[in-house]
Coordinates of C-alpha atoms and ligand atoms in Angstrom, one line a residue:
M1 CA 174.0 -12.4 -19.1
H2 CA 172.6 -13.6 -15.7
R3 CA 168.9 -14.4 -15.8
E4 CA 167.8 -15.2 -12.3
I5 CA 166.0 -12.7 -10.1
Y6 CA 166.7 -13.3 -6.4
V7 CA 164.4 -12.0 -3.6
L8 CA 165.4 -12.0 0.0
V9 CA 162.4 -13.2 2.0
E10 CA 162.0 -11.1 5.1
H11 CA 160.3 -12.7 8.0
L12 CA 159.8 -12.0 11.7
R13 CA 158.6 -14.3 14.4
G14 CA 157.2 -16.9 12.1
Q15 CA 155.5 -14.5 9.6
V16 CA 156.6 -13.5 6.1
A17 CA 156.8 -9.7 5.9
E18 CA 154.4 -8.1 3.3
I19 CA 157.3 -6.5 1.5
S20 CA 158.6 -10.0 0.6
Y21 CA 155.4 -10.6 -1.5
V22 CA 155.7 -7.1 -3.1
M23 CA 159.3 -8.0 -4.1
L24 CA 158.2 -11.4 -5.5
A25 CA 155.6 -9.6 -7.6
A26 CA 158.3 -7.2 -8.9
A27 CA 160.7 -10.1 -9.5
R28 CA 158.1 -11.8 -11.7
E29 CA 157.9 -8.7 -13.8
L30 CA 161.7 -8.6 -14.2
A31 CA 161.9 -12.3 -14.9
R32 CA 159.5 -11.7 -17.8
G33 CA 162.3 -9.7 -19.3
T34 CA 165.3 -12.0 -18.5
G35 CA 163.4 -15.2 -19.2
G36 CA 165.0 -16.6 -16.0
P37 CA 163.5 -18.0 -12.8
V38 CA 162.4 -16.0 -9.7
V39 CA 164.4 -17.5 -6.8
A40 CA 163.4 -16.7 -3.2
L41 CA 166.2 -16.8 -0.7
L42 CA 164.8 -18.0 2.7
L43 CA 167.3 -17.9 5.6
G44 CA 166.2 -19.2 9.0
H45 CA 166.0 -22.1 11.4
D46 CA 163.1 -24.6 11.1
A47 CA 161.5 -22.0 8.8
Q48 CA 160.9 -24.0 5.6
A49 CA 157.1 -23.8 6.2
L50 CA 157.3 -20.1 5.4
A51 CA 158.0 -21.0 1.7
K52 CA 154.6 -22.4 1.1
D53 CA 152.9 -19.4 -0.5
L54 CA 155.8 -17.6 -2.1
A55 CA 155.2 -17.0 -5.8
A56 CA 158.8 -18.1 -6.7
D57 CA 159.9 -20.7 -9.2
R58 CA 162.4 -22.0 -6.6
V59 CA 163.2 -21.3 -3.0
L60 CA 166.8 -21.7 -1.8
Y61 CA 166.5 -22.5 1.9
V62 CA 169.4 -22.1 4.2
D63 CA 168.9 -23.5 7.7
H64 CA 171.2 -22.7 10.6
P65 CA 170.5 -21.9 14.3
A66 CA 172.4 -18.6 13.8
L67 CA 169.8 -17.6 11.2
A68 CA 166.8 -18.1 13.4
E69 CA 166.5 -14.4 13.8
F70 CA 167.9 -11.7 11.5
T71 CA 171.4 -10.5 12.3
P72 CA 173.3 -8.5 9.6
D73 CA 176.5 -10.5 10.2
A74 CA 175.1 -13.9 9.5
Y75 CA 172.7 -12.9 6.7
R76 CA 175.4 -11.0 4.9
Q77 CA 177.8 -14.0 5.0
V78 CA 175.1 -16.3 3.5
L79 CA 173.9 -13.9 0.9
A80 CA 177.4 -13.0 -0.2
E81 CA 178.2 -16.7 -0.7
L82 CA 175.0 -17.3 -2.7
M83 CA 175.6 -14.3 -4.9
E84 CA 179.2 -15.3 -5.6
K85 CA 178.3 -18.9 -6.4
E86 CA 175.6 -18.1 -8.9
P87 CA 175.3 -14.3 -9.6
P88 CA 171.8 -13.3 -10.4
R89 CA 170.7 -10.4 -12.7
A90 CA 169.3 -8.7 -9.6
L91 CA 168.8 -9.3 -5.9
L92 CA 165.8 -7.5 -4.4
L93 CA 165.8 -6.5 -0.7
G94 CA 163.2 -4.5 1.2
E95 CA 163.9 -0.9 1.9
T96 CA 163.4 -1.9 5.5
S97 CA 165.6 -2.0 8.6
I98 CA 166.7 -5.5 7.5
G99 CA 167.1 -4.8 3.8
A100 CA 168.7 -1.4 4.1
D101 CA 171.2 -2.8 6.6
L102 CA 172.2 -5.6 4.3
A103 CA 172.2 -3.8 1.0
G104 CA 175.0 -1.4 1.8
R105 CA 177.1 -4.1 3.3
L106 CA 176.7 -6.4 0.3
S107 CA 177.2 -3.6 -2.2
A108 CA 180.6 -2.7 -0.5
Q109 CA 181.7 -6.3 -0.1
L110 CA 180.8 -7.6 -3.6
G111 CA 181.4 -4.3 -5.4
L112 CA 177.9 -4.3 -6.8
P113 CA 175.8 -1.2 -7.8
L114 CA 172.8 -0.5 -5.5
V115 CA 169.5 1.1 -6.6
S116 CA 167.5 2.1 -3.5
Y117 CA 163.9 3.2 -2.8
C118 CA 162.6 1.4 -5.9
R119 CA 158.9 1.6 -6.2
T120 CA 158.4 0.1 -9.7
L121 CA 160.5 -2.3 -11.8
R122 CA 159.6 -3.1 -15.4
A123 CA 160.8 -5.3 -18.3
D124 CA 160.3 -3.3 -21.5
D125 CA 161.8 -4.5 -24.9
G126 CA 164.6 -6.4 -23.2
A127 CA 165.5 -3.5 -20.9
L128 CA 165.0 -3.7 -17.1
T129 CA 164.0 -0.3 -15.8
F130 CA 163.3 1.1 -12.4
V131 CA 161.5 4.1 -10.9
S132 CA 163.0 5.1 -7.6
Q133 CA 161.5 7.6 -5.2
I134 CA 164.4 9.8 -4.0
C135 CA 165.1 13.1 -2.1
G136 CA 162.4 12.4 0.4
G137 CA 159.8 11.5 -2.3
R138 CA 160.3 14.8 -4.1
L139 CA 161.9 13.2 -7.2
M140 CA 161.1 10.1 -9.1
A141 CA 164.3 8.8 -10.8
E142 CA 164.0 6.5 -13.7
G143 CA 166.8 4.4 -15.2
E144 CA 168.0 1.0 -16.4
L145 CA 169.1 -1.5 -13.9
P146 CA 172.9 -1.7 -14.0
A147 CA 174.2 -4.9 -15.5
P148 CA 175.3 -7.6 -15.1
T149 CA 174.1 -7.7 -11.5
A150 CA 172.3 -5.1 -9.5
L151 CA 171.2 -4.8 -5.9
V152 CA 167.8 -3.2 -5.4
T153 CA 165.9 -2.1 -2.3
M154 CA 162.2 -1.8 -2.7
I155 CA 159.5 0.3 -1.1
P156 CA 155.8 -0.8 -1.3
G157 CA 153.2 0.8 -3.5
G158 CA 154.2 -0.4 -7.0
F159 CA 153.0 -4.0 -6.7
K160 CA 150.2 -5.6 -4.7
P161 CA 151.4 -8.2 -2.2
E162 CA 148.8 -10.7 -3.5
Q163 CA 150.6 -10.7 -6.8
G164 CA 153.6 -12.3 -4.9
Q165 CA 151.6 -15.1 -3.3
S166 CA 150.8 -18.4 -4.8
A167 CA 148.4 -21.3 -3.9
H168 CA 151.0 -23.8 -5.2
P169 CA 154.1 -24.4 -3.0
P170 CA 157.3 -23.7 -4.9
E171 CA 160.2 -26.1 -5.3
L172 CA 162.3 -26.0 -2.1
V173 CA 166.0 -26.6 -2.4
S174 CA 168.1 -26.9 0.8
V175 CA 171.5 -25.2 0.6
P176 CA 174.1 -25.9 3.2
A177 CA 174.9 -22.9 5.4
P178 CA 178.5 -21.6 5.4
A179 CA 180.6 -21.9 8.6
L180 CA 179.1 -18.8 10.1
E181 CA 181.9 -18.4 12.6
G182 CA 183.1 -15.4 14.5
L183 CA 179.7 -13.6 14.3
R184 CA 180.0 -10.3 16.1
I185 CA 176.3 -9.6 16.4
T186 CA 173.8 -11.9 18.0
L187 CA 170.3 -11.4 19.2
K188 CA 170.0 -11.3 23.0
Q189 CA 166.3 -10.8 23.4
Y190 CA 163.1 -9.4 22.0
I191 CA 161.7 -6.4 23.7
E192 CA 157.9 -6.6 23.2
P193 CA 156.2 -3.3 22.3
E194 CA 154.2 -1.5 25.0
E195 CA 150.7 -2.6 25.6
E196 CA 148.6 -1.3 22.8
D197 CA 146.1 1.5 23.5
V198 CA 144.3 1.4 20.2
D199 CA 145.3 -0.6 17.1
I200 CA 145.7 2.1 14.4
A201 CA 146.2 -0.7 11.9
K202 CA 142.5 -1.6 12.3
A203 CA 141.0 1.9 12.6
P204 CA 138.8 2.8 9.6
I205 CA 139.4 6.5 9.9
L206 CA 142.7 8.0 10.8
V207 CA 143.6 11.6 11.5
A208 CA 147.3 11.8 11.2
V209 CA 149.4 14.7 12.5
G210 CA 152.9 15.7 11.5
R211 CA 155.4 18.3 12.5
G212 CA 153.0 20.9 11.1
I213 CA 151.0 20.5 14.3
Q214 CA 153.8 22.5 15.9
N215 CA 153.5 21.4 19.6
Q216 CA 151.7 19.1 21.9
D217 CA 149.2 21.8 23.0
N218 CA 147.7 21.7 19.5
L219 CA 147.0 18.0 19.6
P220 CA 143.4 18.4 21.0
L221 CA 142.5 20.1 17.7
A222 CA 143.2 16.8 15.9
E223 CA 141.7 14.7 18.6
A224 CA 138.4 16.7 18.4
L225 CA 138.3 16.2 14.6
A226 CA 139.0 12.5 15.0
E227 CA 136.3 12.1 17.6
A228 CA 133.8 14.0 15.4
L229 CA 134.6 11.6 12.5
G230 CA 134.6 8.5 14.7
G231 CA 138.3 8.0 14.1
V232 CA 141.6 7.8 15.8
V233 CA 144.7 10.1 15.9
C234 CA 148.0 8.8 14.7
A235 CA 151.3 10.5 13.8
S236 CA 154.5 10.8 11.8
R237 CA 157.8 10.2 13.5
P238 CA 158.7 13.7 14.7
V239 CA 155.5 13.8 16.7
V240 CA 156.3 10.5 18.4
D241 CA 160.0 11.3 18.8
Q242 CA 159.0 14.4 20.8
G243 CA 156.9 12.1 23.0
W244 CA 153.6 13.9 22.1
L245 CA 152.0 10.6 21.2
P246 CA 153.1 7.0 22.1
T247 CA 155.0 4.9 19.6
T248 CA 151.8 2.7 19.2
R249 CA 150.5 5.7 17.1
L250 CA 153.5 5.9 14.7
V251 CA 152.7 5.3 11.0
G252 CA 155.4 4.3 8.6
K253 CA 158.6 2.3 8.2
S254 CA 159.5 2.2 11.9
G255 CA 155.8 2.2 13.0
K256 CA 152.7 0.6 11.7
R257 CA 151.4 0.0 8.2
V258 CA 147.8 1.1 8.1
R259 CA 144.9 0.5 5.7
P260 CA 142.0 2.8 6.7
K261 CA 139.1 3.9 4.5
V262 CA 140.2 7.5 5.1
Y263 CA 143.7 8.8 6.0
L264 CA 143.6 12.5 6.7
A265 CA 147.2 13.8 6.8
L266 CA 147.6 17.1 8.6
G267 CA 150.9 18.9 8.3
I268 CA 152.8 15.8 7.1
S269 CA 155.3 16.3 4.2
G270 CA 155.1 12.7 2.8
A271 CA 158.6 11.4 3.3
P272 CA 159.0 7.8 1.9
E273 CA 159.4 6.4 5.3
H274 CA 156.0 7.7 6.2
V275 CA 154.3 7.0 2.9
Q276 CA 155.3 3.4 2.9
G277 CA 152.9 2.9 5.8
I278 CA 149.9 4.5 4.2
T279 CA 149.8 3.3 0.6
D280 CA 147.1 0.7 1.3
S281 CA 144.6 3.4 2.5
E282 CA 141.5 3.6 0.4
V283 CA 141.5 7.4 0.3
I284 CA 144.3 9.7 1.4
I285 CA 143.5 13.4 2.0
A286 CA 146.4 15.8 2.5
V287 CA 146.3 19.2 4.2
N288 CA 149.5 21.1 3.8
T289 CA 150.6 24.7 3.4
D290 CA 153.3 23.7 0.9
P291 CA 151.9 22.9 -2.6
A292 CA 155.0 21.0 -3.5
A293 CA 154.8 18.6 -0.5
P294 CA 155.3 15.0 -1.7
I295 CA 152.2 13.9 0.3
F296 CA 150.1 15.4 -2.6
N297 CA 151.7 12.7 -4.9
V298 CA 149.9 10.0 -3.1
A299 CA 146.8 11.8 -1.9
R300 CA 143.5 11.5 -3.8
Y301 CA 142.3 14.9 -2.4
G302 CA 144.5 17.7 -1.2
A303 CA 144.1 21.1 0.3
V304 CA 146.8 23.7 0.3
V305 CA 145.8 25.4 3.5
D306 CA 146.9 26.1 7.0
L307 CA 145.7 23.3 9.2
F308 CA 144.9 25.7 12.0
D309 CA 142.5 27.5 9.8
L310 CA 140.9 24.4 8.5
V311 CA 140.6 21.9 11.4
P312 CA 138.4 23.8 13.8
V313 CA 135.9 24.7 11.0
L314 CA 135.9 21.2 9.6
T315 CA 135.3 19.7 13.1
E316 CA 132.4 22.0 13.6
K317 CA 130.9 21.1 10.1
V318 CA 131.3 17.4 10.8
R319 CA 129.6 17.7 14.2
Q320 CA 126.7 19.6 12.6
A321 CA 126.4 17.0 9.9
R322 CA 126.4 14.2 12.5
S323 CA 123.6 15.9 14.5
T324 CA 121.5 16.3 11.4
P325 CA 119.7 12.9 11.2
A326 CA 119.4 12.7 7.4
L327 CA 123.1 13.6 7.0
A328 CA 124.3 11.4 9.8
A329 CA 122.7 8.4 8.2
A330 CA 124.3 9.1 4.8
Ligands
FAD401 C1 165.3 4.8 9.0 C2 164.2 5.8 9.1 C3 163.0 5.4 9.5 C4 161.9 6.3 9.6 N1 160.7 5.9 9.9 C5 159.7 6.8 9.9 C6 158.3 6.3 10.2 O1 158.1 5.2 10.5 N2 157.3 7.2 10.1 C7 157.6 8.5 9.8 O2 156.6 9.3 9.7 N3 158.8 9.0 9.5 C8 159.9 8.1 9.6 N4 161.1 8.6 9.3 C9 161.3 10.1 9.2 C10 161.0 10.6 7.9 O3 162.1 10.5 7.0 C11 160.5 12.1 7.9 O4 161.6 12.8 8.6 C12 159.2 12.3 8.7 O5 158.2 11.4 8.2 C13 158.8 13.7 8.5 O6 157.7 13.9 9.3 P1 156.7 15.1 9.0 O7 156.1 15.0 7.6 O8 155.7 15.2 10.1 O9 157.6 16.4 9.1 P2 158.2 17.4 8.0 O10 158.9 16.6 6.9 O11 158.9 18.4 8.7 O12 156.9 18.0 7.4 C14 156.0 18.9 8.0 C15 155.0 19.4 7.0 O13 154.0 20.2 7.6 C16 153.7 21.2 6.7 N5 153.1 22.3 7.5 C17 153.8 23.1 8.4 N6 153.0 23.9 9.0 C18 151.7 23.6 8.5 C19 150.4 24.2 8.8 N7 150.2 25.1 9.7 N8 149.4 23.6 8.1 C20 149.5 22.7 7.2 N9 150.8 22.1 6.9 C21 151.8 22.6 7.6 C22 155.0 21.6 6.0 O14 154.7 22.2 4.8 C23 155.6 20.2 5.8 O15 155.3 19.6 4.6 C24 162.2 7.7 9.3 C25 163.4 8.1 8.9 C26 164.5 7.2 8.8 C27 165.8 7.6 8.4

């Protein structure tokens, strides 16, 4: 039985992505069950400094100019070689554009089972179990990790990133890169995002609108509420895809990860790609006409109500409260 738990460390422009720490925390839990080490796989160029706070027993570091930036071709070749040389019990990848891209390719190439959208991994009485959020977050699937080796893609929420960080640098082992010839994909250039208007990642109060807002003409309703609350409007992907708000306001997998004190979700279903951007919010409040909407699974408070009935009344109440000195100070 293989005992190592591998974690692919995702990094971008000199920074380790938060999901990497979440996966290391999950890997520590699995390693409790296998009795083996947690091994971080760090691929890059002059990137060994990124290993310093990884909560791993060992870091396998592969350095090559072609690995300076992520490309699926080069990463897949390196990972496949590492996996074949010393197969682990599991390889954890982020359910991110990087991890999801690699996981399918590796699964097909190595003939390994893939468990995706994992939120929680546990080691119980020798069994390694997972909870996976499937069908757009409507179902939580539980099962045992297939043996002898499983590929896993993880979403945040089940483990805190701090649990995957360590004050003691791990052992760093340099592994020679394979030939990496005939790469069909290379990075040409980075296109910087547009100038920020407001940084939603730093806003303490967010009023988020989803497809339930119906059209751009209804946005002022949410803006008025945000203004009354002293907050900022952000959105789910359909709203941004329609061009009703700029991409700087997008929350989720392809947008920003936010951590406000209050996240008020108006007409948002709670798809995993959206939810993964909001799980660090202190309080999530969901407003949705569908009582079965998955957003209610992550919300502390929820109201099954038409947002068009609620928002104007709520805005008025907040304004009144703010203009009452005793309440405004509270
Ligand atoms: C690779 C990939 C990346 C993605 N990245 C992101 C991302 O970063 N961010 C993101 O948000 N999505 C992302 N998505 C899309 C995601 O899967 C969902 O499609 C999207 O989040 C759904 O947005 P929504 O909840 O606004 O719309 P819907 O799922 O259509 O939900 C609308 C909700 O509004 C409710 N509603 C309708 N009318 C009202 C009303 N009058 N009052 C109250 N409630 C009402 C409905 O009941 C429903 O629950 C990504 C998808 C993929 C495949």
